């Protein structure tokens, strides 16, 4: 249960720190949680990809931009039984690539895309819009 809370806090933290957010006031039922967690970082995406390939047989299957300099990647193995979430941060001439989450589950369950997402219109004024 604790790891779920950590993931939720990380995801919500990323959401609230959106580069597009003007008013960062959270709704009343959202609470900030500061969590201590260990992450593993390497100096390049190539090194991280090699480590995940060699240890878990994982390859990158999805990537997204968080800001102009920061990205996330999702790595998954062929059986879709392991996955890893990686964050990249570019700071001047230095790149930091960190594994922030990894897990194992029964084959086929670690990653799935919604084939028909229904995107709602934002309803909360000033909350990350």
Short mmCIF file of N, CA, C and O in Angstrom, two decimals:
data_model
loop_
_atom_site.label_atom_id
_atom_site.label_comp_id
_atom_site.label_asym_id
_atom_site.label_seq_id
_atom_site.Cartn_x
_atom_site.Cartn_y
_atom_site.Cartn_z
N UNK A 1 0.82 -1.20 0.00
CA UNK A 1 0.00 0.00 0.00
C UNK A 1 0.86 1.26 0.00
O UNK A 1 0.54 2.22 -0.64
N UNK A 2 1.98 1.23 0.71
CA UNK A 2 2.86 2.39 0.78
C UNK A 2 3.39 2.77 -0.59
O UNK A 2 3.45 3.94 -0.93
N UNK A 3 3.79 1.79 -1.41
CA UNK A 3 4.32 2.09 -2.74
C UNK A 3 3.25 2.75 -3.61
O UNK A 3 3.55 3.62 -4.42
N UNK A 4 1.99 2.33 -3.47
CA UNK A 4 0.91 2.97 -4.22
C UNK A 4 0.80 4.44 -3.84
O UNK A 4 0.59 5.29 -4.69
N UNK A 5 0.93 4.73 -2.54
CA UNK A 5 0.87 6.11 -2.09
C UNK A 5 2.03 6.93 -2.65
O UNK A 5 1.86 8.07 -3.03
N UNK A 6 3.21 6.31 -2.70
CA UNK A 6 4.38 7.00 -3.24
C UNK A 6 4.17 7.32 -4.71
O UNK A 6 4.42 8.42 -5.17
N UNK A 7 3.67 6.33 -5.47
CA UNK A 7 3.42 6.56 -6.89
C UNK A 7 2.38 7.63 -7.09
O UNK A 7 2.55 8.52 -7.92
N UNK A 8 1.30 7.57 -6.32
CA UNK A 8 0.26 8.57 -6.44
C UNK A 8 0.81 9.96 -6.13
O UNK A 8 0.54 10.92 -6.84
N UNK A 9 1.62 10.06 -5.08
CA UNK A 9 2.22 11.34 -4.73
C UNK A 9 3.11 11.85 -5.84
O UNK A 9 3.09 13.04 -6.18
N UNK A 10 3.90 10.96 -6.43
CA UNK A 10 4.79 11.36 -7.53
C UNK A 10 3.99 11.83 -8.73
O UNK A 10 4.30 12.85 -9.35
N UNK A 11 2.94 11.09 -9.08
CA UNK A 11 2.12 11.46 -10.22
C UNK A 11 1.38 12.77 -9.98
O UNK A 11 1.35 13.64 -10.84
N UNK A 12 0.79 12.91 -8.78
CA UNK A 12 0.10 14.15 -8.47
C UNK A 12 1.07 15.32 -8.41
O UNK A 12 0.78 16.41 -8.88
N UNK A 13 2.26 15.07 -7.84
CA UNK A 13 3.27 16.12 -7.79
C UNK A 13 3.64 16.59 -9.17
O UNK A 13 3.73 17.79 -9.43
N UNK A 14 3.84 15.66 -10.08
CA UNK A 14 4.14 16.02 -11.46
C UNK A 14 3.00 16.77 -12.11
O UNK A 14 3.19 17.72 -12.87
N UNK A 15 1.78 16.35 -11.80
CA UNK A 15 0.60 17.01 -12.38
C UNK A 15 0.50 18.44 -11.88
O UNK A 15 0.28 19.37 -12.64
N UNK A 16 0.69 18.63 -10.58
CA UNK A 16 0.55 19.96 -10.01
C UNK A 16 1.70 20.88 -10.40
O UNK A 16 1.57 22.08 -10.34
N UNK A 17 2.84 20.30 -10.79
CA UNK A 17 3.97 21.11 -11.19
C UNK A 17 4.02 21.28 -12.70
O UNK A 17 5.05 21.59 -13.26
N UNK A 18 2.91 21.07 -13.36
CA UNK A 18 2.84 21.17 -14.81
C UNK A 18 3.38 22.51 -15.28
O UNK A 18 3.13 23.54 -14.68
N UNK A 19 4.11 22.47 -16.38
CA UNK A 19 4.67 23.70 -16.95
C UNK A 19 3.56 24.63 -17.42
O UNK A 19 3.78 25.82 -17.59
N UNK A 20 2.36 24.12 -17.62
CA UNK A 20 1.24 24.92 -18.11
C UNK A 20 0.40 25.50 -16.99
O UNK A 20 -0.50 26.28 -17.26
N UNK A 21 0.67 25.11 -15.77
CA UNK A 21 -0.15 25.55 -14.65
C UNK A 21 0.12 27.02 -14.33
O UNK A 21 1.24 27.42 -14.16
N UNK A 22 -0.95 27.79 -14.26
CA UNK A 22 -0.82 29.18 -13.87
C UNK A 22 -1.20 29.32 -12.40
O UNK A 22 -0.47 29.85 -11.61
N UNK A 23 -2.39 28.85 -12.04
CA UNK A 23 -2.84 28.84 -10.66
C UNK A 23 -2.64 27.42 -10.14
O UNK A 23 -3.28 26.50 -10.59
N UNK A 24 -1.73 27.26 -9.21
CA UNK A 24 -1.39 25.91 -8.73
C UNK A 24 -2.12 25.58 -7.43
O UNK A 24 -1.64 24.79 -6.63
N UNK A 25 -3.26 26.18 -7.20
CA UNK A 25 -4.03 25.88 -6.02
C UNK A 25 -4.77 24.57 -6.22
O UNK A 25 -5.55 24.43 -7.16
N UNK A 26 -4.50 23.62 -5.34
CA UNK A 26 -5.13 22.31 -5.45
C UNK A 26 -6.54 22.34 -4.87
O UNK A 26 -6.83 23.14 -3.98
N UNK A 27 -7.43 21.47 -5.34
CA UNK A 27 -8.76 21.35 -4.71
C UNK A 27 -8.62 20.98 -3.24
O UNK A 27 -7.59 20.43 -2.81
N UNK A 28 -9.66 21.23 -2.47
CA UNK A 28 -9.62 21.00 -1.03
C UNK A 28 -9.33 19.56 -0.64
O UNK A 28 -8.74 19.31 0.41
N UNK A 29 -9.74 18.59 -1.43
CA UNK A 29 -9.55 17.19 -1.06
C UNK A 29 -8.21 16.62 -1.51
O UNK A 29 -7.95 15.43 -1.36
N UNK A 30 -7.32 17.45 -2.06
CA UNK A 30 -5.99 17.01 -2.49
C UNK A 30 -4.98 17.50 -1.47
O UNK A 30 -4.94 18.67 -1.13
N UNK A 31 -4.17 16.56 -0.96
CA UNK A 31 -3.16 16.92 0.02
C UNK A 31 -1.78 16.62 -0.52
O UNK A 31 -1.58 15.64 -1.24
N UNK A 32 -0.83 17.46 -0.20
CA UNK A 32 0.56 17.26 -0.62
C UNK A 32 1.20 16.25 0.34
O UNK A 32 0.97 16.29 1.54
N UNK A 33 1.97 15.35 -0.21
CA UNK A 33 2.71 14.36 0.58
C UNK A 33 4.17 14.43 0.16
O UNK A 33 4.48 14.34 -1.03
N UNK A 34 5.04 14.59 1.10
CA UNK A 34 6.47 14.54 0.84
C UNK A 34 6.94 13.16 1.25
O UNK A 34 6.75 12.76 2.40
N UNK A 35 7.50 12.44 0.32
CA UNK A 35 7.91 11.06 0.60
C UNK A 35 9.40 10.91 0.34
O UNK A 35 9.97 11.56 -0.53
N UNK A 36 10.00 10.06 1.12
CA UNK A 36 11.41 9.73 0.90
C UNK A 36 11.45 8.43 0.13
O UNK A 36 10.83 7.44 0.52
N UNK A 37 12.14 8.43 -0.97
CA UNK A 37 12.29 7.21 -1.74
C UNK A 37 13.64 7.23 -2.44
O UNK A 37 14.15 8.29 -2.79
N UNK A 38 14.19 6.06 -2.61
CA UNK A 38 15.48 5.94 -3.28
C UNK A 38 15.23 5.74 -4.77
O UNK A 38 14.38 4.95 -5.16
N UNK A 39 15.96 6.49 -5.58
CA UNK A 39 15.90 6.31 -7.03
C UNK A 39 17.32 6.06 -7.53
O UNK A 39 18.29 6.36 -6.84
N UNK A 40 17.41 5.49 -8.71
CA UNK A 40 18.71 5.16 -9.29
C UNK A 40 18.91 5.99 -10.56
O UNK A 40 18.05 5.97 -11.44
N UNK A 41 20.03 6.70 -10.63
CA UNK A 41 20.29 7.59 -11.75
C UNK A 41 21.61 7.24 -12.44
O UNK A 41 22.55 6.76 -11.79
N UNK A 42 21.66 7.50 -13.73
CA UNK A 42 22.86 7.30 -14.54
C UNK A 42 23.04 8.55 -15.41
O UNK A 42 22.11 9.33 -15.58
N UNK A 43 24.23 8.73 -15.99
CA UNK A 43 24.50 9.96 -16.74
C UNK A 43 23.99 9.99 -18.17
O UNK A 43 24.19 10.99 -18.86
N UNK A 44 23.34 8.92 -18.66
CA UNK A 44 22.84 8.98 -20.04
C UNK A 44 21.67 8.02 -20.24
O UNK A 44 21.56 7.00 -19.54
N UNK A 45 20.83 8.34 -21.20
CA UNK A 45 19.71 7.48 -21.54
C UNK A 45 20.23 6.16 -22.12
O UNK A 45 19.67 5.09 -21.86
N UNK A 46 21.30 6.23 -22.89
CA UNK A 46 21.89 5.01 -23.45
C UNK A 46 22.30 4.04 -22.34
O UNK A 46 22.05 2.83 -22.44
N UNK A 47 22.91 4.56 -21.28
CA UNK A 47 23.32 3.69 -20.17
C UNK A 47 22.11 3.08 -19.49
O UNK A 47 22.09 1.90 -19.18
N UNK A 48 21.06 3.87 -19.24
CA UNK A 48 19.86 3.35 -18.60
C UNK A 48 19.21 2.27 -19.47
O UNK A 48 18.81 1.22 -18.98
N UNK A 49 19.11 2.53 -20.77
CA UNK A 49 18.51 1.56 -21.69
C UNK A 49 19.29 0.26 -21.68
O UNK A 49 18.70 -0.83 -21.70
N UNK A 50 20.61 0.34 -21.63
CA UNK A 50 21.46 -0.86 -21.59
C UNK A 50 21.22 -1.64 -20.30
O UNK A 50 21.07 -2.86 -20.32
N UNK A 51 21.16 -0.95 -19.17
CA UNK A 51 20.92 -1.62 -17.89
C UNK A 51 19.57 -2.33 -17.88
O UNK A 51 19.47 -3.49 -17.47
N UNK A 52 18.53 -1.65 -18.34
CA UNK A 52 17.19 -2.25 -18.32
C UNK A 52 17.07 -3.39 -19.32
O UNK A 52 16.37 -4.38 -19.08
N UNK A 53 17.76 -3.27 -20.44
CA UNK A 53 17.77 -4.35 -21.44
C UNK A 53 18.49 -5.57 -20.89
O UNK A 53 17.98 -6.70 -20.97
N UNK A 54 19.67 -5.36 -20.33
CA UNK A 54 20.47 -6.47 -19.84
C UNK A 54 19.84 -7.17 -18.64
O UNK A 54 19.87 -8.40 -18.54
N UNK A 55 19.27 -6.42 -17.70
CA UNK A 55 18.74 -7.02 -16.47
C UNK A 55 17.33 -7.57 -16.64
O UNK A 55 17.01 -8.63 -16.12
N UNK A 56 16.46 -6.85 -17.37
CA UNK A 56 15.05 -7.23 -17.43
C UNK A 56 14.55 -7.55 -18.84
O UNK A 56 13.40 -7.92 -19.01
N UNK A 57 15.38 -7.33 -19.86
CA UNK A 57 14.93 -7.53 -21.23
C UNK A 57 13.93 -6.47 -21.64
O UNK A 57 13.08 -6.70 -22.50
N UNK A 58 14.02 -5.28 -21.04
CA UNK A 58 13.06 -4.21 -21.32
C UNK A 58 13.55 -3.28 -22.44
O UNK A 58 14.75 -3.08 -22.60
N UNK A 59 12.58 -2.75 -23.16
CA UNK A 59 12.84 -1.77 -24.22
C UNK A 59 11.85 -0.61 -24.03
O UNK A 59 10.76 -0.80 -23.50
N UNK A 60 12.21 0.59 -24.48
CA UNK A 60 11.29 1.73 -24.35
C UNK A 60 10.10 1.56 -25.29
O UNK A 60 10.26 1.22 -26.46
N UNK A 61 8.90 1.78 -24.75
CA UNK A 61 7.69 1.66 -25.58
C UNK A 61 6.88 2.95 -25.63
O UNK A 61 6.02 3.10 -26.47
N UNK A 62 7.17 3.88 -24.72
CA UNK A 62 6.43 5.15 -24.71
C UNK A 62 7.34 6.24 -24.16
O UNK A 62 8.21 5.98 -23.32
N UNK A 63 7.13 7.45 -24.66
CA UNK A 63 7.91 8.60 -24.20
C UNK A 63 7.03 9.83 -24.24
O UNK A 63 6.15 9.94 -25.10
N UNK A 64 7.25 10.74 -23.32
CA UNK A 64 6.51 11.99 -23.30
C UNK A 64 7.36 13.10 -22.75
O UNK A 64 8.29 12.87 -21.97
N UNK A 65 7.06 14.32 -23.17
CA UNK A 65 7.76 15.50 -22.67
C UNK A 65 7.02 16.04 -21.46
O UNK A 65 5.81 16.20 -21.48
N UNK A 66 7.76 16.34 -20.40
CA UNK A 66 7.20 16.97 -19.22
C UNK A 66 7.40 18.47 -19.26
O UNK A 66 6.53 19.24 -18.85
N UNK A 67 8.58 18.88 -19.72
CA UNK A 67 8.91 20.30 -19.89
C UNK A 67 9.82 20.38 -21.11
O UNK A 67 10.08 19.37 -21.76
N UNK A 68 10.36 21.55 -21.37
CA UNK A 68 11.31 21.70 -22.47
C UNK A 68 12.55 20.84 -22.29
O UNK A 68 13.19 20.43 -23.24
N UNK A 69 12.91 20.56 -21.03
CA UNK A 69 14.15 19.83 -20.76
C UNK A 69 13.96 18.48 -20.09
O UNK A 69 14.92 17.73 -19.94
N UNK A 70 12.75 18.15 -19.68
CA UNK A 70 12.50 16.92 -18.94
C UNK A 70 11.53 16.01 -19.70
O UNK A 70 10.56 16.49 -20.30
N UNK A 71 11.78 14.71 -19.63
CA UNK A 71 10.94 13.72 -20.32
C UNK A 71 10.71 12.52 -19.43
O UNK A 71 11.41 12.32 -18.44
N UNK A 72 9.73 11.70 -19.79
CA UNK A 72 9.56 10.41 -19.13
C UNK A 72 9.54 9.33 -20.20
O UNK A 72 9.16 9.57 -21.34
N UNK A 73 9.98 8.15 -19.83
CA UNK A 73 9.94 6.99 -20.72
C UNK A 73 9.38 5.81 -19.94
O UNK A 73 9.59 5.71 -18.73
N UNK A 74 8.69 4.93 -20.64
CA UNK A 74 8.22 3.69 -20.05
C UNK A 74 8.91 2.55 -20.79
O UNK A 74 8.84 2.48 -22.02
N UNK A 75 9.58 1.71 -20.03
CA UNK A 75 10.25 0.52 -20.56
C UNK A 75 9.44 -0.70 -20.14
O UNK A 75 8.95 -0.76 -19.00
N UNK A 76 9.30 -1.69 -21.03
CA UNK A 76 8.54 -2.90 -20.75
C UNK A 76 9.26 -4.08 -21.39
O UNK A 76 9.86 -3.94 -22.45
N UNK A 77 9.18 -5.26 -20.76
CA UNK A 77 9.76 -6.44 -21.39
C UNK A 77 8.76 -7.05 -22.38
O UNK A 77 7.58 -6.67 -22.42
N UNK A 78 9.21 -7.99 -23.18
CA UNK A 78 8.38 -8.56 -24.25
C UNK A 78 7.14 -9.26 -23.71
O UNK A 78 6.07 -9.19 -24.31
N UNK A 79 7.25 -9.90 -22.56
CA UNK A 79 6.10 -10.61 -21.97
C UNK A 79 5.14 -9.66 -21.26
O UNK A 79 4.12 -10.07 -20.76
N UNK A 80 5.53 -8.38 -21.18
CA UNK A 80 4.78 -7.37 -20.44
C UNK A 80 4.55 -7.80 -18.99
O UNK A 80 3.47 -7.63 -18.43
N UNK A 81 5.62 -8.34 -18.39
CA UNK A 81 5.55 -8.73 -16.99
C UNK A 81 6.43 -7.85 -16.10
O UNK A 81 6.34 -7.93 -14.88
N UNK A 82 7.29 -7.02 -16.69
CA UNK A 82 8.07 -6.03 -15.94
C UNK A 82 7.98 -4.70 -16.67
O UNK A 82 7.83 -4.65 -17.89
N UNK A 83 8.05 -3.64 -15.88
CA UNK A 83 8.05 -2.29 -16.48
C UNK A 83 8.83 -1.35 -15.57
O UNK A 83 8.97 -1.59 -14.37
N UNK A 84 9.34 -0.29 -16.19
CA UNK A 84 10.13 0.71 -15.48
C UNK A 84 9.76 2.08 -16.00
O UNK A 84 9.62 2.28 -17.21
N UNK A 85 9.60 3.03 -15.09
CA UNK A 85 9.36 4.43 -15.46
C UNK A 85 10.65 5.19 -15.21
O UNK A 85 11.24 5.12 -14.13
N UNK A 86 11.10 5.91 -16.25
CA UNK A 86 12.36 6.64 -16.21
C UNK A 86 12.08 8.12 -16.49
O UNK A 86 11.27 8.45 -17.35
N UNK A 87 12.75 8.98 -15.74
CA UNK A 87 12.65 10.43 -15.95
C UNK A 87 14.02 10.92 -16.41
O UNK A 87 15.05 10.55 -15.83
N UNK A 88 14.05 11.75 -17.45
CA UNK A 88 15.30 12.37 -17.89
C UNK A 88 15.22 13.86 -17.61
O UNK A 88 14.18 14.48 -17.79
N UNK A 89 16.33 14.42 -17.13
CA UNK A 89 16.40 15.85 -16.84
C UNK A 89 17.68 16.40 -17.47
O UNK A 89 18.75 15.91 -17.20
N UNK A 90 17.53 17.41 -18.29
CA UNK A 90 18.66 18.08 -18.93
C UNK A 90 18.93 19.36 -18.16
O UNK A 90 18.05 20.22 -18.05
N UNK A 91 20.15 19.50 -17.64
CA UNK A 91 20.56 20.71 -16.92
C UNK A 91 21.84 21.21 -17.53
O UNK A 91 22.89 20.60 -17.33
N UNK A 92 21.76 22.30 -18.28
CA UNK A 92 22.90 22.86 -18.99
C UNK A 92 23.56 21.79 -19.84
O UNK A 92 22.95 21.27 -20.74
N UNK A 93 24.78 21.40 -19.53
CA UNK A 93 25.48 20.38 -20.31
C UNK A 93 25.32 18.98 -19.73
O UNK A 93 25.84 18.02 -20.26
N UNK A 94 24.62 18.86 -18.63
CA UNK A 94 24.52 17.60 -17.91
C UNK A 94 23.13 16.97 -18.08
O UNK A 94 22.12 17.66 -18.05
N UNK A 95 23.12 15.66 -18.28
CA UNK A 95 21.86 14.91 -18.36
C UNK A 95 21.81 13.95 -17.18
O UNK A 95 22.81 13.31 -16.85
N UNK A 96 20.66 13.88 -16.54
CA UNK A 96 20.47 12.92 -15.47
C UNK A 96 19.28 12.05 -15.85
O UNK A 96 18.21 12.56 -16.20
N UNK A 97 19.46 10.75 -15.81
CA UNK A 97 18.42 9.80 -16.19
C UNK A 97 18.16 8.91 -14.98
O UNK A 97 19.07 8.21 -14.52
N UNK A 98 16.93 8.94 -14.47
CA UNK A 98 16.64 8.25 -13.22
C UNK A 98 15.48 7.28 -13.35
O UNK A 98 14.44 7.60 -13.93
N UNK A 99 15.67 6.10 -12.77
CA UNK A 99 14.61 5.10 -12.65
C UNK A 99 13.81 5.48 -11.40
O UNK A 99 14.34 5.49 -10.30
N UNK A 100 12.53 5.83 -11.60
CA UNK A 100 11.72 6.26 -10.46
C UNK A 100 10.71 5.21 -10.04
O UNK A 100 10.13 5.32 -8.95
N UNK A 101 10.47 4.21 -10.86
CA UNK A 101 9.51 3.17 -10.51
C UNK A 101 9.77 1.95 -11.36
O UNK A 101 10.05 2.06 -12.55
N UNK A 102 9.69 0.79 -10.76
CA UNK A 102 9.75 -0.46 -11.53
C UNK A 102 8.92 -1.50 -10.82
O UNK A 102 8.70 -1.41 -9.61
N UNK A 103 8.44 -2.46 -11.58
CA UNK A 103 7.61 -3.48 -10.97
C UNK A 103 7.49 -4.71 -11.83
O UNK A 103 7.90 -4.74 -13.00
N UNK A 104 6.93 -5.74 -11.22
CA UNK A 104 6.74 -7.03 -11.89
C UNK A 104 5.31 -7.49 -11.61
O UNK A 104 4.80 -7.31 -10.52
N UNK A 105 4.68 -8.09 -12.61
CA UNK A 105 3.33 -8.60 -12.47
C UNK A 105 3.18 -9.84 -13.34
O UNK A 105 4.12 -10.27 -14.00
N UNK A 106 2.00 -10.40 -13.37
CA UNK A 106 1.78 -11.56 -14.23
C UNK A 106 1.93 -11.14 -15.69
O UNK A 106 1.66 -9.99 -16.04
N UNK A 107 2.38 -12.05 -16.56
CA UNK A 107 2.61 -11.70 -17.97
C UNK A 107 1.38 -11.06 -18.62
O UNK A 107 0.25 -11.45 -18.37
N UNK A 108 1.64 -10.02 -19.40
CA UNK A 108 0.59 -9.33 -20.13
C UNK A 108 -0.10 -8.21 -19.39
O UNK A 108 -0.91 -7.48 -19.96
N UNK A 109 0.23 -8.02 -18.12
CA UNK A 109 -0.51 -7.06 -17.30
C UNK A 109 0.24 -5.78 -16.96
O UNK A 109 -0.34 -4.87 -16.40
N UNK A 110 1.50 -5.68 -17.29
CA UNK A 110 2.27 -4.53 -16.83
C UNK A 110 1.98 -3.24 -17.58
O UNK A 110 2.17 -2.17 -17.06
N UNK A 111 1.51 -3.34 -18.81
CA UNK A 111 1.26 -2.12 -19.59
C UNK A 111 0.18 -2.37 -20.62
O UNK A 111 0.20 -3.38 -21.30
N UNK A 112 -0.77 -1.47 -20.70
CA UNK A 112 -1.81 -1.54 -21.72
C UNK A 112 -2.25 -0.13 -22.07
O UNK A 112 -2.34 0.73 -21.20
N UNK A 113 -2.49 0.11 -23.33
CA UNK A 113 -2.98 1.41 -23.78
C UNK A 113 -4.50 1.38 -23.90
O UNK A 113 -5.07 0.37 -24.31
N UNK A 114 -5.12 2.47 -23.56
CA UNK A 114 -6.56 2.62 -23.76
C UNK A 114 -6.78 2.86 -25.25
O UNK A 114 -6.34 3.87 -25.78
N UNK A 115 -7.47 1.95 -25.95
CA UNK A 115 -7.63 2.10 -27.40
C UNK A 115 -8.59 3.22 -27.80
O UNK A 115 -8.53 3.70 -28.92
N UNK A 116 -9.44 3.64 -26.88
CA UNK A 116 -10.43 4.68 -27.20
C UNK A 116 -10.60 5.64 -26.02
O UNK A 116 -11.65 5.68 -25.38
N UNK A 117 -9.59 6.43 -25.72
CA UNK A 117 -9.73 7.34 -24.57
C UNK A 117 -10.80 8.39 -24.81
O UNK A 117 -10.99 8.86 -25.93
N UNK A 118 -11.52 8.71 -23.77
CA UNK A 118 -12.53 9.77 -23.80
C UNK A 118 -11.96 10.96 -23.04
O UNK A 118 -11.87 10.93 -21.82
N UNK A 119 -11.54 12.00 -23.76
CA UNK A 119 -10.89 13.14 -23.13
C UNK A 119 -11.94 14.16 -22.71
O UNK A 119 -12.58 14.78 -23.56
N UNK A 120 -12.11 14.37 -21.41
CA UNK A 120 -13.09 15.36 -20.94
C UNK A 120 -12.55 16.78 -21.05
O UNK A 120 -11.34 17.00 -21.10
N UNK A 121 -13.45 17.72 -21.10
CA UNK A 121 -13.07 19.13 -21.03
C UNK A 121 -12.75 19.47 -19.58
O UNK A 121 -13.42 18.98 -18.67
N UNK A 122 -11.71 20.27 -19.33
CA UNK A 122 -11.39 20.65 -17.95
C UNK A 122 -12.58 21.37 -17.32
O UNK A 122 -13.26 22.17 -17.97
N UNK A 123 -12.85 21.06 -16.03
CA UNK A 123 -13.99 21.66 -15.34
C UNK A 123 -13.56 22.63 -14.25
O UNK A 123 -14.36 23.42 -13.80
N UNK A 124 -12.31 22.56 -13.81
CA UNK A 124 -11.85 23.39 -12.71
C UNK A 124 -11.04 24.54 -13.29
O UNK A 124 -9.99 24.34 -13.88
N UNK A 125 -11.54 25.75 -13.11
CA UNK A 125 -10.84 26.93 -13.60
C UNK A 125 -9.56 27.17 -12.82
O UNK A 125 -9.57 27.10 -11.59
N UNK A 126 -8.47 27.42 -13.51
CA UNK A 126 -7.22 27.81 -12.87
C UNK A 126 -6.44 26.68 -12.25
O UNK A 126 -5.39 26.90 -11.71
N UNK A 127 -6.94 25.45 -12.31
CA UNK A 127 -6.23 24.32 -11.70
C UNK A 127 -5.48 23.59 -12.77
O UNK A 127 -5.93 22.62 -13.36
N UNK A 128 -4.30 24.09 -13.11
CA UNK A 128 -3.46 23.45 -14.11
C UNK A 128 -3.90 23.69 -15.53
O UNK A 128 -3.46 23.04 -16.45
N UNK A 129 -4.80 24.62 -15.74
CA UNK A 129 -5.28 24.91 -17.11
C UNK A 129 -4.86 26.29 -17.54
O UNK A 129 -4.49 27.11 -16.75
#
